[in-house]
Amino acid sequence: MSAGGSLLAAVPAAGALLLTVAMRPREVGAVAPLRLAVVRAALLTGVYAVLVVELLGALHALTRPAFAAAWLLFLAAAATAAGLRQRRATRTAPTLTAAPRPVPVGAVVSGGSADPPAAVERGATGPDPTPTRAVRAPSGLLAVALDAWRTAGRGERLLVGAIGGLVLLELLVALLAEPNNFDSQTYHLPKVEHWVAQGDLDFWPTAIHRQVTIPPGAEYLLLHLRLLTGGDHLYNLVQWAAGVLCLLVVARITAQLGGSRRAQLLTAFVLATTPMVVLQATSTQTDLVCAAWVTCAATLVLDGLRRRTGWGTVLGLGAATGLTAVTKTSGLIAVGPLLLLWGLAQLRLALTASTATPGPTAAGAAPPNPTAGAASPGPTAAGGDRRPRPVGGLARTVGASVLILLVAAVVVGPFLARVTAEFGHPLGPPRLRESIPMERHDPQSILVNALRIGHTAFDTPLAPLRRAGAEAIIDGAGAIGVDPQDRATTFGREIFPEPAWYPDEDRVAFPLTGALVLIGAVVALARPRRIDPEQAGPLRAYAVVVLAAVLLHTSMIKWQPWGNRLILYAVVLAVPLAGLWLDALFRRRRTNPGRRQGARRSVATLTAVTVLATSALAGVLALSYGFPRRLVGAGSVFTTSDWDTRFLRRPQWADEFRWAATAVRDSGARRIGLVQQNDNWEYPWWLLLRQPDGGSPDLVALQSVLPERPPADPASVDAIVCTGSRPACTKLVPAGWRLEFRGYVGYALPPGR
């Protein structure tokens, strides 16, 4: 990657940071205002990135100069907005009273001498009738961070260190490792190369339908890096950034549900040490990107449970919905219940006169509600108006709902329109609609599917336990008349059960995180006051949404060996319940009312601490020895060459691809035909057959599963490269051509070449 490419790649990041400054909430009392600004900036940046691709694609202008100009314009607009925000804040600062000093919360962690009241433990400053404006310069933020570190106990500091260490090591792996995810070699990265070669988003003939039918939101983000840098060296940073965003947002959700600083750190710790998150944070998969957009929607929904939603937040909800849909359709399984919760809350507020219109203050912002815990005081619009603009009445609530759908349609609509025009259905061809979604929805089939998904998600290295659980599910399925291997409820030709405990980015289970989430959800549903008496309603509502998402997922998505990554969005969404329950457990441990109850709570606390320590070990092991990117051992990012890193999934193919590509290049072939099957690797050809000047090779498919996109004539190409099946390749090689095959890879050349 050139120095110019590095500078261009930094422009989107710089613009997003400036946008965070510009979008800080102005009202006092906003829950985690800096994190809210990050959510707003991330959503706006994501929408901008998607729309730039769609617009330039429609203009047949997917080129480096066009993308560089688009991001420089974005940077200039973000810098202007940040400057105006700072100037306005500086102008109004002298007329505002100083914000009260936060109450130290060091006593709430291990080592504290006493338990403060709940409001103090959440870091609240106490009710103050005088409005204040939260205006913090960078130096002020640093002072706040240093003060928080000084007041933190050993437990909190240990949590921060563990989270920060994992995130930084993941960043190191993401920068050092070449993209080597299996699906990325097949369709994620080839679709990016097709766009670059074509200069637009039109579909192309291909034997791999997923290159055109699977939502491309994450690949749109990769396309920006591809054109700005000229290569794939920074591709892993997209998922890494999504993982960081997930950590920030789940911590904010915890605060919105009444969680203390410790609860927020516990939530982030549980998520950061989940092996699936650790491994995907250095990958070119798309599940963390989807989870990030889902959690952004969740935190904006929670802001609307007790306060009327401003128009800016309505736009944010639409953006989060659209970005989820254009990234991974399954994420809408969670966004749907979240939007339903938001709509019901807004209707309740509209029909309750006493809470529908917050009282005015001198600064035009709603005063903090001392009885609402960490409930949101109503965020302002995404550029920050002084006064939140409540969406009043039933009609306006309905109008806001329609606006959410319209914004989402603007983001995902162009892609759906192309799919509909190509296949006559917005969800793609029948083979896609029937391969992943459940085809049976009777209660017995849904129950068996849910049990199989749960068995795979909670898998452990204990083989006897795995076998016993699987046998119980299989026997139970037979007892109620359900075939546990039914193709209508099982993906492809896969057979249940399948081991999933080992740290592989596509399959790894999450038994520890799952157990903590399950306990937290049960407590939040059955006895939310044990977690926080002031947040019982929001806690139970949030737990219902999480439960609904899981139930919908198990009734809509077939079991498959790699299903753990497909449900990652729901796991991330549910983690705040685990953090809140753990914090409540540790808090109750120090308010021991009796010897017997105290003994039981001591055992529960010791168990929870043991689970957390084991979770930390699991995260470290996943990062150190995870597959296919690891820090130590065979295949380490420090000792494995770039090319071999790409083939850690299939090391025997590395030399075969090079052998075939060398022969084709030496022949002087310009137009090269592709012969492959639905799950073959195409991406290595795009790397090995590039033009001498770095331009895209002229690769054309000799097979096509798109009815309206016929394949190229084999007689029209100068050479043919094949993967997978030699018989399939032989059928397409013209008579008289020389065909060479070595294991998985082959090539064919005409006479004289």
Tab-separated table of N, CA and C in Angstrom, residues 307-374:
chain	number	residue	atom	x	y	z
A	307	ARG	N	-38.797	9.308	26.901
A	307	ARG	CA	-38.861	10.666	26.352
A	307	ARG	C	-39.292	10.598	24.901
A	308	ARG	N	-39.955	11.645	24.452
A	308	ARG	CA	-40.364	11.702	23.057
A	308	ARG	C	-39.138	11.758	22.163
A	309	THR	N	-39.185	11.061	21.068
A	309	THR	CA	-38.052	10.954	20.159
A	309	THR	C	-38.006	12.146	19.208
A	310	GLY	N	-36.837	12.784	19.139
A	310	GLY	CA	-36.648	13.885	18.200
A	310	GLY	C	-36.487	13.379	16.783
A	311	TRP	N	-36.644	14.289	15.837
A	311	TRP	CA	-36.585	13.886	14.431
A	311	TRP	C	-35.212	13.358	14.055
A	312	GLY	N	-34.173	13.895	14.678
A	312	GLY	CA	-32.837	13.395	14.380
A	312	GLY	C	-32.681	11.932	14.759
A	313	THR	N	-33.235	11.549	15.912
A	313	THR	CA	-33.163	10.158	16.329
A	313	THR	C	-34.025	9.275	15.441
A	314	VAL	N	-35.154	9.797	14.981
A	314	VAL	CA	-35.977	9.047	14.029
A	314	VAL	C	-35.160	8.734	12.774
A	315	LEU	N	-34.439	9.733	12.276
A	315	LEU	CA	-33.581	9.494	11.115
A	315	LEU	C	-32.505	8.465	11.440
A	316	GLY	N	-31.962	8.526	12.672
A	316	GLY	CA	-30.963	7.549	13.081
A	316	GLY	C	-31.514	6.136	13.112
A	317	LEU	N	-32.739	5.976	13.585
A	317	LEU	CA	-33.370	4.657	13.586
A	317	LEU	C	-33.559	4.142	12.161
A	318	GLY	N	-33.953	5.033	11.261
A	318	GLY	CA	-34.080	4.625	9.865
A	318	GLY	C	-32.745	4.218	9.276
A	319	ALA	N	-31.691	4.980	9.618
A	319	ALA	CA	-30.360	4.644	9.116
A	319	ALA	C	-29.902	3.292	9.649
A	320	ALA	N	-30.105	3.044	10.950
A	320	ALA	CA	-29.693	1.768	11.535
A	320	ALA	C	-30.455	0.608	10.904
A	321	THR	N	-31.748	0.806	10.658
A	321	THR	CA	-32.548	-0.246	10.026
A	321	THR	C	-32.069	-0.519	8.612
A	322	GLY	N	-31.844	0.528	7.836
A	322	GLY	CA	-31.381	0.352	6.467
A	322	GLY	C	-30.007	-0.282	6.389
A	323	LEU	N	-29.089	0.147	7.276
A	323	LEU	CA	-27.742	-0.421	7.264
A	323	LEU	C	-27.758	-1.888	7.670
A	324	THR	N	-28.624	-2.237	8.613
A	324	THR	CA	-28.759	-3.648	8.976
A	324	THR	C	-29.261	-4.459	7.790
A	325	ALA	N	-30.289	-3.961	7.121
A	325	ALA	CA	-30.884	-4.691	5.998
A	325	ALA	C	-29.903	-4.856	4.845
A	326	VAL	N	-29.088	-3.842	4.580
A	326	VAL	CA	-28.180	-3.916	3.438
A	326	VAL	C	-26.907	-4.690	3.782
A	327	THR	N	-26.719	-5.008	5.074
A	327	THR	CA	-25.538	-5.763	5.493
A	327	THR	C	-25.843	-7.243	5.662
A	328	LYS	N	-26.903	-7.555	6.408
A	328	LYS	CA	-27.261	-8.950	6.665
A	328	LYS	C	-28.732	-8.972	7.044
A	329	THR	N	-29.544	-9.536	6.188
A	329	THR	CA	-30.994	-9.476	6.371
A	329	THR	C	-31.429	-10.072	7.698
A	330	SER	N	-30.719	-11.075	8.202
A	330	SER	CA	-31.108	-11.714	9.454
A	330	SER	C	-31.098	-10.751	10.626
A	331	GLY	N	-30.317	-9.677	10.539
A	331	GLY	CA	-30.303	-8.702	11.627
A	331	GLY	C	-31.643	-8.033	11.837
A	332	LEU	N	-32.476	-8.005	10.799
A	332	LEU	CA	-33.803	-7.410	10.946
A	332	LEU	C	-34.676	-8.206	11.897
A	333	ILE	N	-34.311	-9.456	12.169
A	333	ILE	CA	-35.051	-10.256	13.143
A	333	ILE	C	-35.020	-9.590	14.515
A	334	ALA	N	-33.948	-8.891	14.820
A	334	ALA	CA	-33.865	-8.155	16.087
A	334	ALA	C	-34.354	-6.726	15.948
A	335	VAL	N	-34.080	-6.104	14.818
A	335	VAL	CA	-34.486	-4.706	14.642
A	335	VAL	C	-36.006	-4.584	14.643
A	336	GLY	N	-36.719	-5.572	14.103
A	336	GLY	CA	-38.181	-5.525	14.086
A	336	GLY	C	-38.779	-5.393	15.478
A	337	PRO	N	-38.469	-6.313	16.417
A	337	PRO	CA	-38.982	-6.154	17.785
A	337	PRO	C	-38.534	-4.863	18.458
A	338	LEU	N	-37.323	-4.408	18.165
A	338	LEU	CA	-36.853	-3.150	18.748
A	338	LEU	C	-37.721	-1.979	18.291
A	339	LEU	N	-38.008	-1.917	17.008
A	339	LEU	CA	-38.849	-0.829	16.500
A	339	LEU	C	-40.268	-0.935	17.042
A	340	LEU	N	-40.756	-2.150	17.229
A	340	LEU	CA	-42.084	-2.323	17.829
A	340	LEU	C	-42.094	-1.783	19.256
A	341	LEU	N	-41.044	-2.079	20.017
A	341	LEU	CA	-40.938	-1.538	21.383
A	341	LEU	C	-40.910	-0.019	21.356
A	342	TRP	N	-40.138	0.543	20.435
A	342	TRP	CA	-40.068	2.007	20.327
A	342	TRP	C	-41.437	2.585	19.992
A	343	GLY	N	-42.134	1.986	19.038
A	343	GLY	CA	-43.437	2.503	18.652
A	343	GLY	C	-44.438	2.453	19.794
A	344	LEU	N	-44.456	1.356	20.548
A	344	LEU	CA	-45.375	1.249	21.682
A	344	LEU	C	-45.044	2.281	22.751
A	345	ALA	N	-43.743	2.487	23.001
A	345	ALA	CA	-43.347	3.482	23.999
A	345	ALA	C	-43.745	4.887	23.566
A	346	GLN	N	-43.560	5.190	22.282
A	346	GLN	CA	-43.931	6.514	21.798
A	346	GLN	C	-45.443	6.722	21.828
A	347	LEU	N	-46.203	5.690	21.519
A	347	LEU	CA	-47.655	5.807	21.612
A	347	LEU	C	-48.100	6.003	23.053
A	348	ARG	N	-47.463	5.295	23.972
A	348	ARG	CA	-47.817	5.469	25.382
A	348	ARG	C	-47.530	6.894	25.832
A	349	LEU	N	-46.396	7.425	25.428
A	349	LEU	CA	-46.061	8.797	25.805
A	349	LEU	C	-47.014	9.798	25.162
A	350	ALA	N	-47.419	9.501	23.920
A	350	ALA	CA	-48.338	10.404	23.237
A	350	ALA	C	-49.695	10.439	23.917
A	351	LEU	N	-50.074	9.313	24.516
A	351	LEU	CA	-51.383	9.238	25.157
A	351	LEU	C	-51.352	9.598	26.634
A	352	THR	N	-50.198	9.890	27.159
A	352	THR	CA	-50.056	10.252	28.574
A	352	THR	C	-49.656	11.709	28.655
A	353	ALA	N	-50.591	12.547	28.931
A	353	ALA	CA	-50.348	13.992	28.893
A	353	ALA	C	-49.280	14.416	29.874
A	354	SER	N	-49.197	13.738	31.002
A	354	SER	CA	-48.267	14.174	32.031
A	354	SER	C	-46.821	13.960	31.631
A	355	THR	N	-46.568	13.020	30.711
A	355	THR	CA	-45.186	12.756	30.303
A	355	THR	C	-44.922	13.088	28.854
A	356	ALA	N	-45.963	13.491	28.128
A	356	ALA	CA	-45.782	13.721	26.697
A	356	ALA	C	-44.964	14.959	26.416
A	357	THR	N	-45.091	16.007	27.251
A	357	THR	CA	-44.397	17.262	26.994
A	357	THR	C	-43.521	17.608	28.176
A	358	PRO	N	-42.207	17.449	28.082
A	358	PRO	CA	-41.330	17.793	29.183
A	358	PRO	C	-41.341	19.290	29.447
A	359	GLY	N	-41.197	19.638	30.703
A	359	GLY	CA	-41.201	21.047	31.071
A	359	GLY	C	-40.012	21.777	30.526
A	360	PRO	N	-40.194	23.043	30.084
A	360	PRO	CA	-39.077	23.801	29.517
A	360	PRO	C	-38.074	24.203	30.576
A	361	THR	N	-36.866	24.380	30.157
A	361	THR	CA	-35.812	24.863	31.035
A	361	THR	C	-35.150	26.051	30.372
A	362	ALA	N	-34.264	26.634	31.116
A	362	ALA	CA	-33.611	27.831	30.597
A	362	ALA	C	-32.836	27.551	29.338
A	363	ALA	N	-32.291	26.359	29.264
A	363	ALA	CA	-31.491	26.019	28.083
A	363	ALA	C	-32.302	25.336	27.016
A	364	GLY	N	-33.577	25.168	27.264
A	364	GLY	CA	-34.410	24.516	26.269
A	364	GLY	C	-34.305	23.024	26.278
A	365	ALA	N	-33.727	22.438	27.331
A	365	ALA	CA	-33.573	20.990	27.397
A	365	ALA	C	-34.384	20.455	28.553
A	366	ALA	N	-34.813	19.208	28.441
A	366	ALA	CA	-35.580	18.583	29.508
A	366	ALA	C	-34.687	18.363	30.715
A	367	PRO	N	-35.188	18.665	31.926
A	367	PRO	CA	-34.377	18.476	33.121
A	367	PRO	C	-34.201	17.012	33.422
A	368	PRO	N	-33.146	16.655	34.120
A	368	PRO	CA	-32.959	15.261	34.472
A	368	PRO	C	-34.095	14.778	35.353
A	369	ASN	N	-34.482	13.534	35.206
A	369	ASN	CA	-35.525	12.938	36.024
A	369	ASN	C	-34.862	12.095	37.098
A	370	PRO	N	-34.846	12.535	38.353
A	370	PRO	CA	-34.116	11.812	39.377
A	370	PRO	C	-34.684	10.441	39.656
A	371	THR	N	-35.914	10.170	39.259
A	371	THR	CA	-36.500	8.853	39.501
A	371	THR	C	-36.344	7.929	38.321
A	372	ALA	N	-35.779	8.413	37.235
A	372	ALA	CA	-35.703	7.597	36.017
A	372	ALA	C	-34.390	6.868	35.877
A	373	GLY	N	-33.525	6.962	36.894
A	373	GLY	CA	-32.251	6.269	36.794
A	373	GLY	C	-31.469	6.769	35.607
A	374	ALA	N	-31.076	5.877	34.762
A	374	ALA	CA	-30.285	6.230	33.588
A	374	ALA	C	-31.122	6.357	32.346
